[in-house]
PDB file of C-alpha atoms and ligand atoms in Angstrom:
ATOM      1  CA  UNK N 260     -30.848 -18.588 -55.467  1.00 49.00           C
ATOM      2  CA  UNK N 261     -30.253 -15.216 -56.226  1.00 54.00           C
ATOM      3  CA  UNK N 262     -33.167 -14.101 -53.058  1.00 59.00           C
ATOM      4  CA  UNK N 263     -31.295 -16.317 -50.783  1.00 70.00           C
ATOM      5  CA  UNK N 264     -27.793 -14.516 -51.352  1.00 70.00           C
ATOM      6  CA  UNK N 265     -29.389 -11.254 -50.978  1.00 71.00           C
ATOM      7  CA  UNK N 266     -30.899 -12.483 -47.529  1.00 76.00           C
ATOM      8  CA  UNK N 267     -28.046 -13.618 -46.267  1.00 78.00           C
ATOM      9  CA  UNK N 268     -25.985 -10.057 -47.414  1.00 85.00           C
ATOM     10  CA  UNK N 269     -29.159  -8.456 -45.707  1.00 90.00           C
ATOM     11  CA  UNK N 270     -28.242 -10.493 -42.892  1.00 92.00           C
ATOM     12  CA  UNK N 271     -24.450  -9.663 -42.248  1.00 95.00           C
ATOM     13  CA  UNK N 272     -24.663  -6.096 -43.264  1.00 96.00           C
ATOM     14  CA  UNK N 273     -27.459  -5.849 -40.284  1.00 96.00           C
ATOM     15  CA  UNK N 274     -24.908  -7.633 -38.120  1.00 97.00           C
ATOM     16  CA  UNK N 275     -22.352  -5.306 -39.212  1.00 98.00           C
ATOM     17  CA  UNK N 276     -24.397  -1.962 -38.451  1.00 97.00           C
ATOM     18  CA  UNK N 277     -25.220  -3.644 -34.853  1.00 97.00           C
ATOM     19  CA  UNK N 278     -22.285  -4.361 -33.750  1.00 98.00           C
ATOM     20  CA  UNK N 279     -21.038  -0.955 -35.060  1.00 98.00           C
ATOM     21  CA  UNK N 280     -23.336   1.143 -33.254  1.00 97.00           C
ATOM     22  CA  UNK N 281     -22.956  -0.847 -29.828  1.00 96.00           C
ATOM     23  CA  UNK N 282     -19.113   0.554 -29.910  1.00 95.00           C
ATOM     24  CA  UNK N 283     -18.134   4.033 -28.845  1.00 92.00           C
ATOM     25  CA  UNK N 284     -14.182   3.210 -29.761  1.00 93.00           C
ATOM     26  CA  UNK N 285     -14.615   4.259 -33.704  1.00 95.00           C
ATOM     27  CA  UNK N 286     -13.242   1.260 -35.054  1.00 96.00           C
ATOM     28  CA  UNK N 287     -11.455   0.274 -38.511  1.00 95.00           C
ATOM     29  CA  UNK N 288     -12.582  -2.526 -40.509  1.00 96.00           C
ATOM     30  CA  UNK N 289     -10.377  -4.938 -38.862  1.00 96.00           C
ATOM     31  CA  UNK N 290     -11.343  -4.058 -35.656  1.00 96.00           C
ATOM     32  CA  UNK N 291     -15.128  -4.556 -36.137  1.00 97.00           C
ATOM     33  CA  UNK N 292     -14.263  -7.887 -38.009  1.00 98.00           C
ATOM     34  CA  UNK N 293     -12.652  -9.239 -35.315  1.00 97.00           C
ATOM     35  CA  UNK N 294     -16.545  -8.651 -33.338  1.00 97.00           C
ATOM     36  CA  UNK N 295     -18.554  -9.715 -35.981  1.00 97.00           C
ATOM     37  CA  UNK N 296     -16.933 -12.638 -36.324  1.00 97.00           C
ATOM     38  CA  UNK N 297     -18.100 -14.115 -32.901  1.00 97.00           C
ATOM     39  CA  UNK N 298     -21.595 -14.030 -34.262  1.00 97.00           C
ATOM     40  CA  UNK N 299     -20.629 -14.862 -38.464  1.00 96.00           C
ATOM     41  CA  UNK N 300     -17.839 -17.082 -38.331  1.00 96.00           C
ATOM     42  CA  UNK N 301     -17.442 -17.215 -41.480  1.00 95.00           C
ATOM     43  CA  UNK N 302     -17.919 -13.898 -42.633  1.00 96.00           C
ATOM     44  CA  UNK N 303     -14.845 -12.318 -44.773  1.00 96.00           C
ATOM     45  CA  UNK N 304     -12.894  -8.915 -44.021  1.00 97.00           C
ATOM     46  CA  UNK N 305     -13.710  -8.384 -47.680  1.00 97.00           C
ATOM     47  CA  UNK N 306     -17.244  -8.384 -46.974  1.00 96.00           C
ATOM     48  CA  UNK N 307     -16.838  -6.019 -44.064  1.00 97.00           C
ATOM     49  CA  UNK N 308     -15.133  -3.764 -45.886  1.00 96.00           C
ATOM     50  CA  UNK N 309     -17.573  -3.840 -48.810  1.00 96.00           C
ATOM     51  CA  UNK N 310     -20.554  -3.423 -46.011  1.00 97.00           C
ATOM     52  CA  UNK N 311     -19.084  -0.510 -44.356  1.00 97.00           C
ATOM     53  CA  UNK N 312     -18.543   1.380 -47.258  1.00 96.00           C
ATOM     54  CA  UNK N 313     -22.153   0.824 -48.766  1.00 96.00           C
ATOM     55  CA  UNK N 314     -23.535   1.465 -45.648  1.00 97.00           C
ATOM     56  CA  UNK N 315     -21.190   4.570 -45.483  1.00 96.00           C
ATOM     57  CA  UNK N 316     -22.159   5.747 -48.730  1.00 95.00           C
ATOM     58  CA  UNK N 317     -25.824   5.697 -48.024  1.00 95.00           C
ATOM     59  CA  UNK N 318     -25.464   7.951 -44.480  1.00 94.00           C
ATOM     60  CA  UNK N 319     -26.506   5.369 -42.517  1.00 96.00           C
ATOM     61  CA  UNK N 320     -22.942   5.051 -40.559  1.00 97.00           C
ATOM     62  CA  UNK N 321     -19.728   7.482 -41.185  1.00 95.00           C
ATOM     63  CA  UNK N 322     -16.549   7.061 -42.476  1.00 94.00           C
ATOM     64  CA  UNK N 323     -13.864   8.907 -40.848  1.00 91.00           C
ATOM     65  CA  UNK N 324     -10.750   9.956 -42.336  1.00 81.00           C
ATOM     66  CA  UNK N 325      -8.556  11.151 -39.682  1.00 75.00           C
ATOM     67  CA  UNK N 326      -5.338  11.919 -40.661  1.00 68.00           C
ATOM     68  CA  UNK N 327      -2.234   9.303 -39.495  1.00 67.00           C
ATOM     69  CA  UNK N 328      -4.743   6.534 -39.051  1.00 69.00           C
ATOM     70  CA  UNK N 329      -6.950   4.184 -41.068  1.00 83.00           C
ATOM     71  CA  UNK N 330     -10.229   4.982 -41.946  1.00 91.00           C
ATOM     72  CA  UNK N 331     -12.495   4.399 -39.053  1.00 94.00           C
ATOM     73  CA  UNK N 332     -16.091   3.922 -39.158  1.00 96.00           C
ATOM     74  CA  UNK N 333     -18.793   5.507 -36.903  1.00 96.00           C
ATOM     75  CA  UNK N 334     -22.128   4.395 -36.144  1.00 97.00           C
ATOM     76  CA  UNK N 335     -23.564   7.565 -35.460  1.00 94.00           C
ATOM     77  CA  UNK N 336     -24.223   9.670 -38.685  1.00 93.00           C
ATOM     78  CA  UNK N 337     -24.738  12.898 -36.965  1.00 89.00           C
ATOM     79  CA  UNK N 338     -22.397  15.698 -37.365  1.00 84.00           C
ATOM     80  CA  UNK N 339     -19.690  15.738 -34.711  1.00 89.00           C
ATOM     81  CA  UNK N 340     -15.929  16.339 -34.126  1.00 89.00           C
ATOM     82  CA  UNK N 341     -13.354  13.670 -32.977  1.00 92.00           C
ATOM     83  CA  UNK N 342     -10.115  13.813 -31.262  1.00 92.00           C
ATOM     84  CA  UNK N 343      -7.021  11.478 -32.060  1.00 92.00           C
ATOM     85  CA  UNK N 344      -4.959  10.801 -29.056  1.00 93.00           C
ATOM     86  CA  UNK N 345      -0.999  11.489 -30.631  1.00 92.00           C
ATOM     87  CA  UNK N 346       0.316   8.600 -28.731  1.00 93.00           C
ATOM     88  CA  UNK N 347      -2.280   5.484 -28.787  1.00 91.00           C
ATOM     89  CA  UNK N 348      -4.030   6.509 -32.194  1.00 89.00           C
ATOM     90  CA  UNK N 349      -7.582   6.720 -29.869  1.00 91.00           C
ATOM     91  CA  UNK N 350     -10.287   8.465 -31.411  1.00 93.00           C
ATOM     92  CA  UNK N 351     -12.970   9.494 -29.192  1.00 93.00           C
ATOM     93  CA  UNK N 352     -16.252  11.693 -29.515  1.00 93.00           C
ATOM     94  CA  UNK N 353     -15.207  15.731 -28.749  1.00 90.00           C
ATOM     95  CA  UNK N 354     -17.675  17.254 -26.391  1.00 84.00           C
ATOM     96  CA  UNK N 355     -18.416  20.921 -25.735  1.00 82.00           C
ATOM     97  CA  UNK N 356     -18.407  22.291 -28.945  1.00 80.00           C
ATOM     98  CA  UNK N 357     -21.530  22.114 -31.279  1.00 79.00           C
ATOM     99  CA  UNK N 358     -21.939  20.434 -34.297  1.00 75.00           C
ATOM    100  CA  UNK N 359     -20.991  23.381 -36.987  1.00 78.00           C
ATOM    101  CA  UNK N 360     -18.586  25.860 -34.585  1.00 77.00           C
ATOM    102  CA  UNK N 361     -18.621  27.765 -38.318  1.00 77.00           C
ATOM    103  CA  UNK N 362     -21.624  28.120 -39.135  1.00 72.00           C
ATOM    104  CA  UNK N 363     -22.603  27.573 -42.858  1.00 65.00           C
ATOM    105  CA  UNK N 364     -22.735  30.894 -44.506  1.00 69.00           C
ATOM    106  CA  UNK N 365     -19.785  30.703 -46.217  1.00 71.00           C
ATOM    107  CA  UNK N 366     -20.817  29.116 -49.559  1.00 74.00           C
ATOM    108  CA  UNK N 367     -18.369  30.880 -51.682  1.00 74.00           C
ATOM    109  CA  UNK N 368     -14.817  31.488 -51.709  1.00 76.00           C
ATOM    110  CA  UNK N 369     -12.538  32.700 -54.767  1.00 84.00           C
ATOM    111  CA  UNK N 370     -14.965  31.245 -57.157  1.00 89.00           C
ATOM    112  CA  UNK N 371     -15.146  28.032 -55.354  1.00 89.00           C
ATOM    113  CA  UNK N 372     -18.314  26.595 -54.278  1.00 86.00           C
ATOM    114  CA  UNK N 373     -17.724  25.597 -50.410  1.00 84.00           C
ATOM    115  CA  UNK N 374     -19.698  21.998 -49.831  1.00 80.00           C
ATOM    116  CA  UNK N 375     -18.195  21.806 -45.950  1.00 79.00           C
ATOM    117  CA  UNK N 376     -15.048  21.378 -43.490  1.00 80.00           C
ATOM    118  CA  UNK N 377     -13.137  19.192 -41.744  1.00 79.00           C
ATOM    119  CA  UNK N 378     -12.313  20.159 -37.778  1.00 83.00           C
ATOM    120  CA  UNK N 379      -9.348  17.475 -37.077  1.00 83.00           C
ATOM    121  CA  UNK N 380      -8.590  17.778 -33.217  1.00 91.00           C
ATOM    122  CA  UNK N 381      -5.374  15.386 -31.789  1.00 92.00           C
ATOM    123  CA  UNK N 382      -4.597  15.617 -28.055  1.00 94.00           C
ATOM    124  CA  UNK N 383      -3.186  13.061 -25.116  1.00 96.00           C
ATOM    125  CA  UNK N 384      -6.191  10.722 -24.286  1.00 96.00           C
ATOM    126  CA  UNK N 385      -6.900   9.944 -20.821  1.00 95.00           C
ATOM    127  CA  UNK N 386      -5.087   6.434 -20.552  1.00 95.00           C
ATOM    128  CA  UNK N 387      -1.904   8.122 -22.008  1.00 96.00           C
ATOM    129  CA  UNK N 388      -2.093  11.429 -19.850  1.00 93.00           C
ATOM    130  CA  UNK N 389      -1.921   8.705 -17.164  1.00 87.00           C
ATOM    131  CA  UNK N 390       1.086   6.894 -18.170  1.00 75.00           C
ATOM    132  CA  UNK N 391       3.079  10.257 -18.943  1.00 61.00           C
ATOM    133  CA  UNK N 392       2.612  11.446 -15.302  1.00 60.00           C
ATOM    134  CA  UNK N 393       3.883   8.297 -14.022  1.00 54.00           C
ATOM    135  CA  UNK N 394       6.773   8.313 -16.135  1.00 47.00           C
ATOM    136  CA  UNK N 395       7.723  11.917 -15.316  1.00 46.00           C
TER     137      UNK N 395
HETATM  138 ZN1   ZN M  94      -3.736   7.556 -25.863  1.00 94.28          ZN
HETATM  139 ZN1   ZN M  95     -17.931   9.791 -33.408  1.00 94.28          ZN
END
């Protein structure tokens, strides 16, 4: 009993990471349960909540907490900075800068042992540049 519940957790959390990694959109949990549904019916938001997380935790896929938004979740567990459209909420890949624009030198500050930065960008995404043009 117990090897056929761990197959079938194998089994979703696979589906979960799949379906993940096919999107470029950086979804939240609800969004990617609303996809891996079509292929688990009856998975539970619980469960893709629990996956992302452990799946998260273990570098495999990225968490992203991007201020005025719900966490999102990334496929891709590279290093690399995201801009949040102000108007839609969209978070996209940045291009055109590198991976670490600081550098990692800087260990030490005040006594405080420096583990890594955040680089937050927000913008107007494509779609909403659009609309504002129009509207102008
Ligand atoms: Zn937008
Ligand atoms: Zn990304």
């Amino acid at each position: 009993m117990a090897i056929g519940k761990f197959q079938r957790n194998t089994q979703q959390r696979q589906v979960i990471l799949e379906e993940l990694q096919k999107l470029t959109s950086h979804p939240t949990a609800p969004d990617l349960y609303h996809t891996v549904r079509k292929r688990l019916p009856k998975i539970s938001l619980g469960t893709v909540y629990r996956n992302l997380e452990l799946l998260a935790q273990n570098n495999i896929i990225q968490k992203l907490d991007i201020s005025g938004s719900e966490a999102r979740f990334d496929g891709n567990p590279e290093q690399h900075h995201h801009v949040r459209c102000i108007h839609c909420g969209r978070v996209d890949d940045l291009n055109g800068l590198s991976a670490d624009p600081v550098g990692n030198k800087l260990k030490e500050s005040n006594g405080w042992k420096i583990l890594g930065y955040r680089l937050d960008f927000i913008g107007i995404c494509p779609e909403c540049k659009g609309t504002h043009k129009k509207g102008m």
